[in-house]
Amino acid sequence: FRLAQPTTLDEGLRILQLCAQAGVDLVILDSVSAGVPAATVNKSLSEVGQQARVGLVAAMWAQTLPTIVGLAKKSGCTILGISQLRQKIATGPGAGRGETTTVSGGNAWKFYSSLRIRFTKIQSEKSKVYSAVLHKTEEQVTTNISLAKIEKCKVAPSAHNVANFFIRFG
Protein backbone atom coordinates (compact mmCIF):
# COMPACT_ATOMS: atom_id res chain seq x y z
CA PHE A 1 0.00 0.00 0.00
CA ARG A 2 1.29 3.43 -0.93
CA LEU A 3 -0.41 6.79 -0.42
CA ALA A 4 0.45 9.69 -2.70
CA GLN A 5 -0.83 13.21 -2.14
CA PRO A 6 0.44 15.27 -5.06
CA THR A 7 0.52 19.04 -4.81
CA THR A 8 -0.76 19.59 -8.36
CA LEU A 9 -2.73 17.70 -10.98
CA ASP A 10 0.37 17.64 -13.20
CA GLU A 11 2.34 15.83 -10.47
CA GLY A 12 -0.58 13.44 -9.89
CA LEU A 13 -0.74 12.57 -13.58
CA ARG A 14 3.01 11.78 -13.57
CA ILE A 15 2.55 9.50 -10.55
CA LEU A 16 -0.43 7.80 -12.23
CA GLN A 17 1.61 7.27 -15.41
CA LEU A 18 4.50 5.76 -13.43
CA CYS A 19 2.11 3.41 -11.58
CA ALA A 20 0.51 2.30 -14.86
CA GLN A 21 3.95 1.67 -16.43
CA ALA A 22 5.18 -0.26 -13.39
CA GLY A 23 2.16 -2.56 -13.40
CA VAL A 24 0.79 -1.60 -9.99
CA ASP A 25 -2.26 -3.85 -9.46
CA LEU A 26 -4.73 -1.16 -8.36
CA VAL A 27 -4.64 2.64 -8.31
CA ILE A 28 -7.53 4.51 -6.68
CA LEU A 29 -8.00 8.19 -7.48
CA ASP A 30 -10.14 10.02 -4.95
CA SER A 31 -11.28 12.41 -6.37
CA VAL A 32 -10.70 12.79 -10.09
CA SER A 33 -11.61 16.49 -9.96
CA ALA A 34 -9.60 17.33 -6.82
CA GLY A 35 -6.37 17.97 -8.72
CA VAL A 36 -5.45 21.59 -9.30
CA PRO A 37 -3.32 22.32 -12.39
CA ALA A 38 0.18 23.69 -11.71
CA ALA A 39 -0.67 26.69 -13.90
CA THR A 40 -3.34 27.66 -11.36
CA VAL A 41 -1.28 26.85 -8.24
CA ASN A 42 1.64 29.01 -9.38
CA LYS A 43 -0.47 32.14 -9.94
CA SER A 44 -1.06 34.85 -7.36
CA LEU A 45 -4.61 35.43 -6.11
CA SER A 46 -5.09 38.46 -8.36
CA GLU A 47 -3.98 36.50 -11.46
CA VAL A 48 -6.24 33.48 -10.85
CA GLY A 49 -9.45 35.46 -11.33
CA GLN A 50 -8.18 37.26 -14.42
CA GLN A 51 -7.18 34.27 -16.55
CA ALA A 52 -9.10 31.28 -15.17
CA ARG A 53 -9.54 28.78 -17.99
CA VAL A 54 -12.86 26.95 -17.78
CA GLY A 55 -12.43 23.21 -18.26
CA LEU A 56 -8.64 23.11 -17.74
CA VAL A 57 -8.85 20.02 -15.49
CA ALA A 58 -11.07 18.20 -18.01
CA ALA A 59 -8.72 19.16 -20.85
CA MET A 60 -5.70 17.79 -18.97
CA TRP A 61 -7.50 14.48 -18.34
CA ALA A 62 -8.53 14.29 -22.02
CA GLN A 63 -4.90 14.73 -23.13
CA THR A 64 -3.46 12.24 -20.61
CA LEU A 65 -6.01 9.42 -20.31
CA PRO A 66 -5.39 7.82 -23.73
CA THR A 67 -1.72 7.27 -22.85
CA ILE A 68 -2.43 6.10 -19.30
CA VAL A 69 -5.18 3.68 -20.40
CA GLY A 70 -2.80 2.13 -22.96
CA LEU A 71 -0.04 1.74 -20.36
CA ALA A 72 -2.47 0.27 -17.82
CA LYS A 73 -3.78 -2.25 -20.32
CA LYS A 74 -0.26 -3.46 -21.20
CA SER A 75 0.82 -3.80 -17.57
CA GLY A 76 -2.45 -5.14 -16.10
CA CYS A 77 -2.99 -2.09 -13.89
CA THR A 78 -6.56 -1.29 -12.80
CA ILE A 79 -7.38 2.39 -12.31
CA LEU A 80 -10.44 3.28 -10.27
CA GLY A 81 -11.47 6.92 -10.50
CA ILE A 82 -14.01 8.35 -8.06
CA SER A 83 -15.86 11.41 -9.28
CA GLN A 84 -18.87 13.36 -8.13
CA LEU A 85 -21.58 14.60 -10.47
CA ARG A 86 -21.94 18.34 -10.87
CA GLN A 87 -24.36 20.58 -12.71
CA LYS A 88 -23.34 21.43 -16.26
CA ILE A 89 -22.42 25.02 -16.93
CA ALA A 90 -25.09 26.35 -19.28
CA THR A 91 -23.43 27.83 -22.35
CA GLY A 92 -24.53 28.47 -25.89
CA PRO A 93 -27.92 28.14 -27.60
CA GLY A 94 -30.16 25.31 -26.40
CA ALA A 95 -28.10 24.74 -23.27
CA GLY A 96 -31.16 23.80 -21.23
CA ARG A 97 -31.81 20.56 -23.18
CA GLY A 98 -30.39 17.09 -22.56
CA GLU A 99 -28.38 15.96 -19.56
CA THR A 100 -28.05 18.52 -16.80
CA THR A 101 -25.17 16.82 -14.96
CA THR A 102 -21.65 15.82 -15.88
CA VAL A 103 -18.72 14.18 -14.11
CA SER A 104 -16.19 16.56 -12.60
CA GLY A 105 -13.19 15.12 -14.47
CA GLY A 106 -14.79 15.76 -17.86
CA ASN A 107 -16.08 13.45 -20.58
CA ALA A 108 -12.72 11.73 -21.11
CA TRP A 109 -13.44 9.55 -18.08
CA LYS A 110 -16.79 8.53 -19.57
CA PHE A 111 -15.17 7.66 -22.89
CA TYR A 112 -12.07 5.78 -21.68
CA SER A 113 -13.65 3.81 -18.83
CA SER A 114 -14.33 0.09 -19.21
CA LEU A 115 -16.89 0.07 -16.40
CA ARG A 116 -18.95 2.96 -15.03
CA ILE A 117 -21.21 2.58 -12.02
CA ARG A 118 -23.43 5.36 -10.67
CA PHE A 119 -24.15 5.19 -6.94
CA THR A 120 -27.12 7.10 -5.57
CA LYS A 121 -28.34 7.39 -1.98
CA ILE A 122 -32.07 6.65 -1.99
CA GLN A 123 -32.95 6.89 1.68
CA SER A 124 -31.44 7.16 5.15
CA GLU A 125 -32.71 5.28 8.17
CA LYS A 126 -32.29 6.85 11.61
CA SER A 127 -32.23 5.20 15.01
CA LYS A 128 -31.91 6.43 18.56
CA VAL A 129 -28.33 5.83 19.71
CA TYR A 130 -26.82 6.49 23.12
CA SER A 131 -23.73 8.71 22.93
CA ALA A 132 -21.25 7.90 25.72
CA VAL A 133 -19.42 11.16 24.96
CA LEU A 134 -22.49 13.40 25.31
CA HIS A 135 -24.22 11.14 27.90
CA LYS A 136 -27.53 11.33 26.09
CA THR A 137 -29.60 9.51 23.49
CA GLU A 138 -29.72 11.15 20.07
CA GLU A 139 -31.05 10.32 16.64
CA GLN A 140 -28.34 9.32 14.13
CA VAL A 141 -28.28 7.92 10.63
CA THR A 142 -27.52 4.22 11.04
CA THR A 143 -28.21 2.93 7.53
CA ASN A 144 -28.23 4.31 3.99
CA ILE A 145 -30.21 2.57 1.29
CA SER A 146 -28.29 3.04 -1.95
CA LEU A 147 -28.77 2.21 -5.61
CA ALA A 148 -25.99 1.11 -7.95
CA LYS A 149 -26.61 1.27 -11.70
CA ILE A 150 -24.12 0.01 -14.25
CA GLU A 151 -24.06 2.74 -16.90
CA LYS A 152 -21.29 1.29 -19.06
CA CYS A 153 -19.68 -2.13 -19.14
CA LYS A 154 -17.17 -3.30 -21.77
CA VAL A 155 -16.18 -6.42 -19.80
CA ALA A 156 -19.53 -8.25 -19.44
CA PRO A 157 -23.08 -8.02 -20.79
CA SER A 158 -24.42 -6.27 -17.70
CA ALA A 159 -24.99 -2.70 -18.79
CA HIS A 160 -27.99 -1.03 -17.13
CA ASN A 161 -28.25 -3.64 -14.34
CA VAL A 162 -29.51 -2.12 -11.10
CA ALA A 163 -29.10 -3.22 -7.47
CA ASN A 164 -30.22 -1.78 -4.15
CA PHE A 165 -28.08 -2.34 -1.08
CA PHE A 166 -27.71 -1.26 2.54
CA ILE A 167 -24.73 0.51 4.08
CA ARG A 168 -24.86 0.14 7.86
CA PHE A 169 -22.82 2.40 10.14
CA GLY A 170 -21.36 1.52 13.54
CSV table of C-alpha atoms in Angstrom, one decimal:
chain,number,residue,atom,x,y,z
A,1,PHE,CA,0.0,0.0,0.0
A,2,ARG,CA,1.3,3.4,-0.9
A,3,LEU,CA,-0.4,6.8,-0.4
A,4,ALA,CA,0.5,9.7,-2.7
A,5,GLN,CA,-0.8,13.2,-2.1
A,6,PRO,CA,0.4,15.3,-5.1
A,7,THR,CA,0.5,19.0,-4.8
A,8,THR,CA,-0.8,19.6,-8.4
A,9,LEU,CA,-2.7,17.7,-11.0
A,10,ASP,CA,0.4,17.6,-13.2
A,11,GLU,CA,2.3,15.8,-10.5
A,12,GLY,CA,-0.6,13.4,-9.9
A,13,LEU,CA,-0.7,12.6,-13.6
A,14,ARG,CA,3.0,11.8,-13.6
A,15,ILE,CA,2.5,9.5,-10.6
A,16,LEU,CA,-0.4,7.8,-12.2
A,17,GLN,CA,1.6,7.3,-15.4
A,18,LEU,CA,4.5,5.8,-13.4
A,19,CYS,CA,2.1,3.4,-11.6
A,20,ALA,CA,0.5,2.3,-14.9
A,21,GLN,CA,3.9,1.7,-16.4
A,22,ALA,CA,5.2,-0.3,-13.4
A,23,GLY,CA,2.2,-2.6,-13.4
A,24,VAL,CA,0.8,-1.6,-10.0
A,25,ASP,CA,-2.3,-3.8,-9.5
A,26,LEU,CA,-4.7,-1.2,-8.4
A,27,VAL,CA,-4.6,2.6,-8.3
A,28,ILE,CA,-7.5,4.5,-6.7
A,29,LEU,CA,-8.0,8.2,-7.5
A,30,ASP,CA,-10.1,10.0,-4.9
A,31,SER,CA,-11.3,12.4,-6.4
A,32,VAL,CA,-10.7,12.8,-10.1
A,33,SER,CA,-11.6,16.5,-10.0
A,34,ALA,CA,-9.6,17.3,-6.8
A,35,GLY,CA,-6.4,18.0,-8.7
A,36,VAL,CA,-5.4,21.6,-9.3
A,37,PRO,CA,-3.3,22.3,-12.4
A,38,ALA,CA,0.2,23.7,-11.7
A,39,ALA,CA,-0.7,26.7,-13.9
A,40,THR,CA,-3.3,27.7,-11.4
A,41,VAL,CA,-1.3,26.9,-8.2
A,42,ASN,CA,1.6,29.0,-9.4
A,43,LYS,CA,-0.5,32.1,-9.9
A,44,SER,CA,-1.1,34.8,-7.4
A,45,LEU,CA,-4.6,35.4,-6.1
A,46,SER,CA,-5.1,38.5,-8.4
A,47,GLU,CA,-4.0,36.5,-11.5
A,48,VAL,CA,-6.2,33.5,-10.8
A,49,GLY,CA,-9.5,35.5,-11.3
A,50,GLN,CA,-8.2,37.3,-14.4
A,51,GLN,CA,-7.2,34.3,-16.5
A,52,ALA,CA,-9.1,31.3,-15.2
A,53,ARG,CA,-9.5,28.8,-18.0
A,54,VAL,CA,-12.9,26.9,-17.8
A,55,GLY,CA,-12.4,23.2,-18.3
A,56,LEU,CA,-8.6,23.1,-17.7
A,57,VAL,CA,-8.8,20.0,-15.5
A,58,ALA,CA,-11.1,18.2,-18.0
A,59,ALA,CA,-8.7,19.2,-20.9
A,60,MET,CA,-5.7,17.8,-19.0
A,61,TRP,CA,-7.5,14.5,-18.3
A,62,ALA,CA,-8.5,14.3,-22.0
A,63,GLN,CA,-4.9,14.7,-23.1
A,64,THR,CA,-3.5,12.2,-20.6
A,65,LEU,CA,-6.0,9.4,-20.3
A,66,PRO,CA,-5.4,7.8,-23.7
A,67,THR,CA,-1.7,7.3,-22.9
A,68,ILE,CA,-2.4,6.1,-19.3
A,69,VAL,CA,-5.2,3.7,-20.4
A,70,GLY,CA,-2.8,2.1,-23.0
A,71,LEU,CA,0.0,1.7,-20.4
A,72,ALA,CA,-2.5,0.3,-17.8
A,73,LYS,CA,-3.8,-2.3,-20.3
A,74,LYS,CA,-0.3,-3.5,-21.2
A,75,SER,CA,0.8,-3.8,-17.6
A,76,GLY,CA,-2.5,-5.1,-16.1
A,77,CYS,CA,-3.0,-2.1,-13.9
A,78,THR,CA,-6.6,-1.3,-12.8
A,79,ILE,CA,-7.4,2.4,-12.3
A,80,LEU,CA,-10.4,3.3,-10.3
A,81,GLY,CA,-11.5,6.9,-10.5
A,82,ILE,CA,-14.0,8.3,-8.1
A,83,SER,CA,-15.9,11.4,-9.3
A,84,GLN,CA,-18.9,13.4,-8.1
A,85,LEU,CA,-21.6,14.6,-10.5
A,86,ARG,CA,-21.9,18.3,-10.9
A,87,GLN,CA,-24.4,20.6,-12.7
A,88,LYS,CA,-23.3,21.4,-16.3
A,89,ILE,CA,-22.4,25.0,-16.9
A,90,ALA,CA,-25.1,26.3,-19.3
A,91,THR,CA,-23.4,27.8,-22.3
A,92,GLY,CA,-24.5,28.5,-25.9
A,93,PRO,CA,-27.9,28.1,-27.6
A,94,GLY,CA,-30.2,25.3,-26.4
A,95,ALA,CA,-28.1,24.7,-23.3
A,96,GLY,CA,-31.2,23.8,-21.2
A,97,ARG,CA,-31.8,20.6,-23.2
A,98,GLY,CA,-30.4,17.1,-22.6
A,99,GLU,CA,-28.4,16.0,-19.6
A,100,THR,CA,-28.1,18.5,-16.8
A,101,THR,CA,-25.2,16.8,-15.0
A,102,THR,CA,-21.7,15.8,-15.9
A,103,VAL,CA,-18.7,14.2,-14.1
A,104,SER,CA,-16.2,16.6,-12.6
A,105,GLY,CA,-13.2,15.1,-14.5
A,106,GLY,CA,-14.8,15.8,-17.9
A,107,ASN,CA,-16.1,13.5,-20.6
A,108,ALA,CA,-12.7,11.7,-21.1
A,109,TRP,CA,-13.4,9.5,-18.1
A,110,LYS,CA,-16.8,8.5,-19.6
A,111,PHE,CA,-15.2,7.7,-22.9
A,112,TYR,CA,-12.1,5.8,-21.7
A,113,SER,CA,-13.6,3.8,-18.8
A,114,SER,CA,-14.3,0.1,-19.2
A,115,LEU,CA,-16.9,0.1,-16.4
A,116,ARG,CA,-18.9,3.0,-15.0
A,117,ILE,CA,-21.2,2.6,-12.0
A,118,ARG,CA,-23.4,5.4,-10.7
A,119,PHE,CA,-24.2,5.2,-6.9
A,120,THR,CA,-27.1,7.1,-5.6
A,121,LYS,CA,-28.3,7.4,-2.0
A,122,ILE,CA,-32.1,6.7,-2.0
A,123,GLN,CA,-32.9,6.9,1.7
A,124,SER,CA,-31.4,7.2,5.1
A,125,GLU,CA,-32.7,5.3,8.2
A,126,LYS,CA,-32.3,6.8,11.6
A,127,SER,CA,-32.2,5.2,15.0
A,128,LYS,CA,-31.9,6.4,18.6
A,129,VAL,CA,-28.3,5.8,19.7
A,130,TYR,CA,-26.8,6.5,23.1
A,131,SER,CA,-23.7,8.7,22.9
A,132,ALA,CA,-21.3,7.9,25.7
A,133,VAL,CA,-19.4,11.2,25.0
A,134,LEU,CA,-22.5,13.4,25.3
A,135,HIS,CA,-24.2,11.1,27.9
A,136,LYS,CA,-27.5,11.3,26.1
A,137,THR,CA,-29.6,9.5,23.5
A,138,GLU,CA,-29.7,11.2,20.1
A,139,GLU,CA,-31.0,10.3,16.6
A,140,GLN,CA,-28.3,9.3,14.1
A,141,VAL,CA,-28.3,7.9,10.6
A,142,THR,CA,-27.5,4.2,11.0
A,143,THR,CA,-28.2,2.9,7.5
A,144,ASN,CA,-28.2,4.3,4.0
A,145,ILE,CA,-30.2,2.6,1.3
A,146,SER,CA,-28.3,3.0,-2.0
A,147,LEU,CA,-28.8,2.2,-5.6
A,148,ALA,CA,-26.0,1.1,-7.9
A,149,LYS,CA,-26.6,1.3,-11.7
A,150,ILE,CA,-24.1,0.0,-14.2
A,151,GLU,CA,-24.1,2.7,-16.9
A,152,LYS,CA,-21.3,1.3,-19.1
A,153,CYS,CA,-19.7,-2.1,-19.1
A,154,LYS,CA,-17.2,-3.3,-21.8
A,155,VAL,CA,-16.2,-6.4,-19.8
A,156,ALA,CA,-19.5,-8.3,-19.4
A,157,PRO,CA,-23.1,-8.0,-20.8
A,158,SER,CA,-24.4,-6.3,-17.7
A,159,ALA,CA,-25.0,-2.7,-18.8
A,160,HIS,CA,-28.0,-1.0,-17.1
A,161,ASN,CA,-28.3,-3.6,-14.3
A,162,VAL,CA,-29.5,-2.1,-11.1
A,163,ALA,CA,-29.1,-3.2,-7.5
A,164,ASN,CA,-30.2,-1.8,-4.1
A,165,PHE,CA,-28.1,-2.3,-1.1
A,166,PHE,CA,-27.7,-1.3,2.5
A,167,ILE,CA,-24.7,0.5,4.1
A,168,ARG,CA,-24.9,0.1,7.9
A,169,PHE,CA,-22.8,2.4,10.1
A,170,GLY,CA,-21.4,1.5,13.5
